PDB file of C-alpha atoms in Angstrom:
ATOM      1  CA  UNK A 294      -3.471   9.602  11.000  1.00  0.00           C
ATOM      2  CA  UNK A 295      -6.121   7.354   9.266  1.00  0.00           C
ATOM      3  CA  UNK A 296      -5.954   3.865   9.178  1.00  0.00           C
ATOM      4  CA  UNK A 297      -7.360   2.059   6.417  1.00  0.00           C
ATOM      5  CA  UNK A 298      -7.350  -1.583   6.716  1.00  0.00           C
ATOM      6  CA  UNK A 299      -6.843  -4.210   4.268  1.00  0.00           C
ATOM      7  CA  UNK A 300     -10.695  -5.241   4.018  1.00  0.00           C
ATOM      8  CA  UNK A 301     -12.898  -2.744   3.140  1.00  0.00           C
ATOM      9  CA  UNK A 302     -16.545  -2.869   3.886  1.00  0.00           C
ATOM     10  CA  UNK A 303     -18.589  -4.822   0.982  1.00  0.00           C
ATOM     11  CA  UNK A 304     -20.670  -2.513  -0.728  1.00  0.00           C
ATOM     12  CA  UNK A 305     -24.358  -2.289  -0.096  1.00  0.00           C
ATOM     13  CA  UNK A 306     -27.366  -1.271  -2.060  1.00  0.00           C
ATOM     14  CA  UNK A 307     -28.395   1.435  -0.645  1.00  0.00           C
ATOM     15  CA  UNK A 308     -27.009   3.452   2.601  1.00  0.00           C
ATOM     16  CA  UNK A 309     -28.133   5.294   4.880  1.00  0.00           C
ATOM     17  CA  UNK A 310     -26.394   8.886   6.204  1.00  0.00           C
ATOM     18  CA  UNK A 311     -25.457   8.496   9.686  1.00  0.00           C
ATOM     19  CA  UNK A 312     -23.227  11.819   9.963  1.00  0.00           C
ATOM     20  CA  UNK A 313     -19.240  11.804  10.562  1.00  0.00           C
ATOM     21  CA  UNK A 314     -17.773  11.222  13.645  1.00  0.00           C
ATOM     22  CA  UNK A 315     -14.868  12.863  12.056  1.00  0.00           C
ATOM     23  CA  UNK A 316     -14.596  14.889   9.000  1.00  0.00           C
ATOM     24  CA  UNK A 317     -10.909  13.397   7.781  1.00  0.00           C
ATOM     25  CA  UNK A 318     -11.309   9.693   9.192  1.00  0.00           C
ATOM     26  CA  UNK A 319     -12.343   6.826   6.570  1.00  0.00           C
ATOM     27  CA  UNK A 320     -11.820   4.232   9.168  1.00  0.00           C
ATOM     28  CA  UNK A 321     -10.252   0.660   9.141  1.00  0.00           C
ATOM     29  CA  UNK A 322     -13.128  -0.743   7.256  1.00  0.00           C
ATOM     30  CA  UNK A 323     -13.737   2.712   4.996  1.00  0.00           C
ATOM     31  CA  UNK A 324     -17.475   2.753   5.803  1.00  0.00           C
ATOM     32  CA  UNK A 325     -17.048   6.709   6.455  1.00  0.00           C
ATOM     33  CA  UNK A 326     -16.216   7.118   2.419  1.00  0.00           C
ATOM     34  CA  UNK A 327     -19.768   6.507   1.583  1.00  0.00           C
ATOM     35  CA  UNK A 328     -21.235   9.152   3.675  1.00  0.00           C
ATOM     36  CA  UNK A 329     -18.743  11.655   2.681  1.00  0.00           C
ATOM     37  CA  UNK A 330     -19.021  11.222  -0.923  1.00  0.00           C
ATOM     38  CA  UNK A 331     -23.127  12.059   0.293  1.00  0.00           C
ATOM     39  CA  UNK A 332     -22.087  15.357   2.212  1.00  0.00           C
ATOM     40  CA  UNK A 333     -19.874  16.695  -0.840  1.00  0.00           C
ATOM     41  CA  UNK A 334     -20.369  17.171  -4.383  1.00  0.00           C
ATOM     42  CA  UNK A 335     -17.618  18.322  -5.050  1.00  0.00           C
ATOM     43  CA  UNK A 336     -15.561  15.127  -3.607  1.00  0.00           C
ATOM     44  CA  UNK A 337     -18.400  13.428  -5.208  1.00  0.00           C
ATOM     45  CA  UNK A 338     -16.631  15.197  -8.740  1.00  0.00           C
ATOM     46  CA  UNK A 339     -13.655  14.305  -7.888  1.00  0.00           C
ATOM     47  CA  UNK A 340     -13.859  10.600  -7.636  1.00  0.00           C
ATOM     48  CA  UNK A 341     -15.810  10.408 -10.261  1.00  0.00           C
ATOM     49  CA  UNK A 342     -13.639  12.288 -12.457  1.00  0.00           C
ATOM     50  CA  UNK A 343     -10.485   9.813 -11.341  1.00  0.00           C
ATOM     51  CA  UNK A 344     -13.116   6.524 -11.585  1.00  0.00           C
ATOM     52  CA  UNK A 345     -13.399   8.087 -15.325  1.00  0.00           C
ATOM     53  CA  UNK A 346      -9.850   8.221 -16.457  1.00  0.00           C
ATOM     54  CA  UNK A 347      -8.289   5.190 -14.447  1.00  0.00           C
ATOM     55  CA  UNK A 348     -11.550   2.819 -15.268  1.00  0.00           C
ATOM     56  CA  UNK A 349     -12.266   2.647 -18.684  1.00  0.00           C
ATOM     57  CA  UNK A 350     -14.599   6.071 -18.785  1.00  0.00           C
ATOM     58  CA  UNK A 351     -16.559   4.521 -15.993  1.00  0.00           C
ATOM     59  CA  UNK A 352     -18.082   7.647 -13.385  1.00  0.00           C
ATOM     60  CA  UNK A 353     -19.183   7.282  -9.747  1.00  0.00           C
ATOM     61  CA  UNK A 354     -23.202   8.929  -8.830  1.00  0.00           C
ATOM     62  CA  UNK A 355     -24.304   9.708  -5.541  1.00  0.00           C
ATOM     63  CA  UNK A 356     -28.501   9.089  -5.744  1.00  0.00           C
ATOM     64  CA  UNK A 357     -30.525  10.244  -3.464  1.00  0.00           C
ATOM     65  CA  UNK A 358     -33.772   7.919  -3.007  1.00  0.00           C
ATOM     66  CA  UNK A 359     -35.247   9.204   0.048  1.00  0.00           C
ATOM     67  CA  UNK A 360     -33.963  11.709   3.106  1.00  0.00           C
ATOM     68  CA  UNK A 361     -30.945  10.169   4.072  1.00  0.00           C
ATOM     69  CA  UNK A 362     -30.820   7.203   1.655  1.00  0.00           C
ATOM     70  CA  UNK A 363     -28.793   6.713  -1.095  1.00  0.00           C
ATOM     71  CA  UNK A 364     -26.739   4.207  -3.561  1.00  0.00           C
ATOM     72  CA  UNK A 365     -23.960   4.791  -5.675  1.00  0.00           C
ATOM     73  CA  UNK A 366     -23.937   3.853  -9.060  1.00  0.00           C
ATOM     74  CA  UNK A 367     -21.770   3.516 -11.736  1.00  0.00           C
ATOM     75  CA  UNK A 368     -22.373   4.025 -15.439  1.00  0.00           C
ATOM     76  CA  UNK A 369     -19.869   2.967 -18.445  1.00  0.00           C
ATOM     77  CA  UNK A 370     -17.985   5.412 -20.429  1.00  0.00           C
ATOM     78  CA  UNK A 371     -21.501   5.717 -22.381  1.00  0.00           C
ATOM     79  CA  UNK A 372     -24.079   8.010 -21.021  1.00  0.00           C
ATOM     80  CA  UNK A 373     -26.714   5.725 -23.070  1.00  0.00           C
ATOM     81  CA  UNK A 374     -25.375   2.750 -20.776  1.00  0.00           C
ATOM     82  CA  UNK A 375     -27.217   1.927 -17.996  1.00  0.00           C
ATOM     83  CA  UNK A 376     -26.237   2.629 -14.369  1.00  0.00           C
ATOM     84  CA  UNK A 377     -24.461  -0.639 -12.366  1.00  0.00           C
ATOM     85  CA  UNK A 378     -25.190  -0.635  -8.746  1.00  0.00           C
ATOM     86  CA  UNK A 379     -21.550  -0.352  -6.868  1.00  0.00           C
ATOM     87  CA  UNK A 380     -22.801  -3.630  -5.058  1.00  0.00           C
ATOM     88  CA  UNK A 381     -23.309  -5.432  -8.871  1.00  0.00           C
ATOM     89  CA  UNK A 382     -19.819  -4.092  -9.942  1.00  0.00           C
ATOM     90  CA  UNK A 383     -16.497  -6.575  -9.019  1.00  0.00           C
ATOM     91  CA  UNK A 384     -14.801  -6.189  -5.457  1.00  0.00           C
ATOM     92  CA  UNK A 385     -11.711  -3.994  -7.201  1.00  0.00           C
ATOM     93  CA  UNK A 386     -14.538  -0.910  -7.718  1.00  0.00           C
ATOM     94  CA  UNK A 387     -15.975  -0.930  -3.951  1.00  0.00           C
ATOM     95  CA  UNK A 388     -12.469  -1.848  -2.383  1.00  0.00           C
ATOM     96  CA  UNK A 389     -10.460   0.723  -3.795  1.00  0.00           C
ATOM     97  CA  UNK A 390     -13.444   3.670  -2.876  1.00  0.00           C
ATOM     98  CA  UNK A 391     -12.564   4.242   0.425  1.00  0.00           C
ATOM     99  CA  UNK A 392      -8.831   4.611  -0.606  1.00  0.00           C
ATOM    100  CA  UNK A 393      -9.454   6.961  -3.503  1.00  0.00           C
ATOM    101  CA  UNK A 394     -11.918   8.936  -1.490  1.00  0.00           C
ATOM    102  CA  UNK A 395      -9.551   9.524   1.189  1.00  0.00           C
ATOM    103  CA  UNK A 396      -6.854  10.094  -0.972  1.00  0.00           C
ATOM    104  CA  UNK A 397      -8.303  13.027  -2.625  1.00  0.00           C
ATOM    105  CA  UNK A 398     -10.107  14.428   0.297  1.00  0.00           C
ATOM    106  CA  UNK A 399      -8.555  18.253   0.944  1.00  0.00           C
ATOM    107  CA  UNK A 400      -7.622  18.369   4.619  1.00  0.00           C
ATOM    108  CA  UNK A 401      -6.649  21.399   6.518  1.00  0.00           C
ATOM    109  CA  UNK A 402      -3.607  19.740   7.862  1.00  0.00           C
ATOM    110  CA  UNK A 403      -0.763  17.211   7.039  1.00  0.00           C
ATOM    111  CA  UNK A 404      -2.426  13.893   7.124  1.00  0.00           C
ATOM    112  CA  UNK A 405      -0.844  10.483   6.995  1.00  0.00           C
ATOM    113  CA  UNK A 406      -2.783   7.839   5.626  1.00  0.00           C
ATOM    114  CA  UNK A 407      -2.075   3.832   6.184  1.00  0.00           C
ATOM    115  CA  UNK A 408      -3.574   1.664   3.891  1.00  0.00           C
ATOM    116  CA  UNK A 409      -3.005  -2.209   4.036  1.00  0.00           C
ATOM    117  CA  UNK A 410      -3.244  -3.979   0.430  1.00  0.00           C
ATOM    118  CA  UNK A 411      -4.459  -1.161  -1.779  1.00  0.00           C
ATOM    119  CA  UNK A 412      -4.502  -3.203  -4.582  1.00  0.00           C
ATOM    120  CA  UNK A 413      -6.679  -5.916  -3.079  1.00  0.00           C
ATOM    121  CA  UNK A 414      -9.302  -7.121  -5.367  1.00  0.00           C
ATOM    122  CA  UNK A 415      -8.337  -4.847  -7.858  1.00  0.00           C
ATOM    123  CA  UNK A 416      -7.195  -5.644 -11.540  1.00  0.00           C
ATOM    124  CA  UNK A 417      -2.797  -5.118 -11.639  1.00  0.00           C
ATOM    125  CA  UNK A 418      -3.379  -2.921 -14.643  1.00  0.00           C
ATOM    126  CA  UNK A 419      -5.359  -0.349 -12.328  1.00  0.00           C
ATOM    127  CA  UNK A 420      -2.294  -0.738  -9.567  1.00  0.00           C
ATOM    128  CA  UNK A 421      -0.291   1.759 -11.648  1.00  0.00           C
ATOM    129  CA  UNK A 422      -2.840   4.174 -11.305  1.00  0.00           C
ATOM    130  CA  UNK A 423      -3.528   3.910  -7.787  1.00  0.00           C
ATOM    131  CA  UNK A 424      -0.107   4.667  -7.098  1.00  0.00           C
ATOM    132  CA  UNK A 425       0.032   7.763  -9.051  1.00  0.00           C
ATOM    133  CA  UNK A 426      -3.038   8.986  -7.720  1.00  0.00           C
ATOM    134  CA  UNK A 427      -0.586   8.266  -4.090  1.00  0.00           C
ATOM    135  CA  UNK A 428       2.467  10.813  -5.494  1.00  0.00           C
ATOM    136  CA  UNK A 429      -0.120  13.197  -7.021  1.00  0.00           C
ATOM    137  CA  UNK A 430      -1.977  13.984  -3.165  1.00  0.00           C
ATOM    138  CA  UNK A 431       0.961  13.524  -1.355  1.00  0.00           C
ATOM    139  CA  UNK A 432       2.378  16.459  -3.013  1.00  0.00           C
ATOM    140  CA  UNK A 433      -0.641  18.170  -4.324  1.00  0.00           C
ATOM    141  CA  UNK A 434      -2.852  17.608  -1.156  1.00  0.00           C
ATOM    142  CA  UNK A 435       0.064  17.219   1.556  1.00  0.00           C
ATOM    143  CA  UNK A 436      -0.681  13.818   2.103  1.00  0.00           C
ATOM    144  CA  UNK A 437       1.711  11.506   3.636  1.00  0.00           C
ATOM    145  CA  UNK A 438       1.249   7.359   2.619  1.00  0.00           C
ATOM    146  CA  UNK A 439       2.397   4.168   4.659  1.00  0.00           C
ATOM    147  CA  UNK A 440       1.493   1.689   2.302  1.00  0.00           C
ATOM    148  CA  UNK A 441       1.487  -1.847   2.984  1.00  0.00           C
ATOM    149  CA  UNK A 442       0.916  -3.605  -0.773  1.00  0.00           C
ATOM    150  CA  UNK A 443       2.183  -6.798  -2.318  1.00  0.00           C
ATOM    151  CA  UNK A 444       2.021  -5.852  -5.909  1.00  0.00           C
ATOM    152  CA  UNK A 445       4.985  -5.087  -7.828  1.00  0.00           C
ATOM    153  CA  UNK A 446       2.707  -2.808 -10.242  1.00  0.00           C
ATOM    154  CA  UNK A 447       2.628  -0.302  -7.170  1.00  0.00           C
ATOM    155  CA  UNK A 448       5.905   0.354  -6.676  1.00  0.00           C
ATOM    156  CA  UNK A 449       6.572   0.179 -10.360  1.00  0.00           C
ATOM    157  CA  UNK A 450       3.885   3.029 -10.474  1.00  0.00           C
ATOM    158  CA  UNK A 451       5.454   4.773  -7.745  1.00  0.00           C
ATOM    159  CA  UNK A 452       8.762   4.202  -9.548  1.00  0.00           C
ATOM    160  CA  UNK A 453       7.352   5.910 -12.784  1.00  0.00           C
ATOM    161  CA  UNK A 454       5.773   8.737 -10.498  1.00  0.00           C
ATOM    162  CA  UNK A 455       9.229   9.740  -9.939  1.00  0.00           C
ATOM    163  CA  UNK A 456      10.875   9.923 -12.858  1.00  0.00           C
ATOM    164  CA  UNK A 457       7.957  11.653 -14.881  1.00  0.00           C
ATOM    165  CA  UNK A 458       9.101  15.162 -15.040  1.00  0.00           C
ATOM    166  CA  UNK A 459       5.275  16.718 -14.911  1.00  0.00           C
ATOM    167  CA  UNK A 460       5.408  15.496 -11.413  1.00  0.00           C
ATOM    168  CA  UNK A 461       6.944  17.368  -8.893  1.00  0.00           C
ATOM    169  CA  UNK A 462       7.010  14.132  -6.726  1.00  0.00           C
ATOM    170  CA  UNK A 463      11.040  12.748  -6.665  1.00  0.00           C
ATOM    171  CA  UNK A 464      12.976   9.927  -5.096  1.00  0.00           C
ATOM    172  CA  UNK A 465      13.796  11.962  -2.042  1.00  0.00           C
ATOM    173  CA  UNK A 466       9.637  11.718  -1.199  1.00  0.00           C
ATOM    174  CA  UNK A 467       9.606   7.930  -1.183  1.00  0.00           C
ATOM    175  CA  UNK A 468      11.261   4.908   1.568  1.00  0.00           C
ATOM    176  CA  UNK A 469      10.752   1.534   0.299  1.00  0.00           C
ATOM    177  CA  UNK A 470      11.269  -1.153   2.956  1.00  0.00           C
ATOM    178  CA  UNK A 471      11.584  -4.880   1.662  1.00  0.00           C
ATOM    179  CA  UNK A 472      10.517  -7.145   4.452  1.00  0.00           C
ATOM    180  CA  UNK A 473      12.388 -10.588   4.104  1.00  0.00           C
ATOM    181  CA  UNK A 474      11.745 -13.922   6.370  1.00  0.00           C
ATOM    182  CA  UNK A 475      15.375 -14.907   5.914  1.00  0.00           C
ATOM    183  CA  UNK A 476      16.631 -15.644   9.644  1.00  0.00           C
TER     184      UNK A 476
END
């Protein structure tokens, strides 16, 4: 199980590798993302490539500036444009990372994965998204998801997840609890 709270760490300007702990644990805050975006290029790919078609053509880069430091940038859907420092970019960017990085991490076992407030910070037309990329690893990557969101947009995309017939993802893989305060 990994736990991914509803606060992710704010993003910094430049990090420093510390190692993993584990190799499959983000962590409440997500601060494990960063470093394993730094160990793999080809998770490093991977987020970038879903940063690209859920944000506008916007990627995610790993820079090295010195042995063990390193920022992430992001650069528009222009490779003239210049690269953005994650830290200059608005909350929705650095709080979703951790959840997309975990989400498309391979793991060599069944993992669930909590996440409080996905959508936190983050623009409600990029909710959608997020929840597809949630059907497309829980089936592709055997992930399981306890989600805890308020946003209708999730479980809308959820909803559409579905009922899209490219997706092998159905109504039997999803539970939807409403939580009420009525006596």
């Amino acid at each position: 199980v990994d736990y991914i709270g509803p606060v992710r760490q704010a993003p910094q300007r430049v990090y420093t590798y510390k190692g993993l702990e584990s190799d499959t644990k983000i962590g409440i805050d997500g601060s494990a993302a960063y470093d394993m975006l730094y160990e793999s290029k080809e998770l490093q790919q991977t987020v970038s490539d879903w940063y690209q078609r859920n944000f506008e053509g916007t990627s995610l880069k790993v820079k090295s500036i010195d042995r063990g430091s390193y920022q992430l940038k992001l650069q528009k859907n222009n490779m003239m444009a210049a690269e953005v420092n994650l830290a200059d970019e608005g909350q929705g960017m650095s709080q979703v990372l951790p959840i997309v990085v975990r989400s498309l991490k391979k793991d060599s076992v069944p993992t669930i994965i909590v996440v409080e407030q996905p959508e936190l910070h983050l623009h409600p037309a990029a909710h959608e998204n997020l929840a597809k990329l949630f059907a497309n690893t829980a089936n592709n990557l055997n992930h399981s998801y306890i989600i805890e969101t308020h946003s209708e947009n999730i479980l809308l995309g959820i909803r559409d997840a579905v009922v899209d017939e490219s997706n092998p993802f159905d109504a039997k893989d999803v539970l939807i609890y409403f939580v009420d305060e009525d006596e």
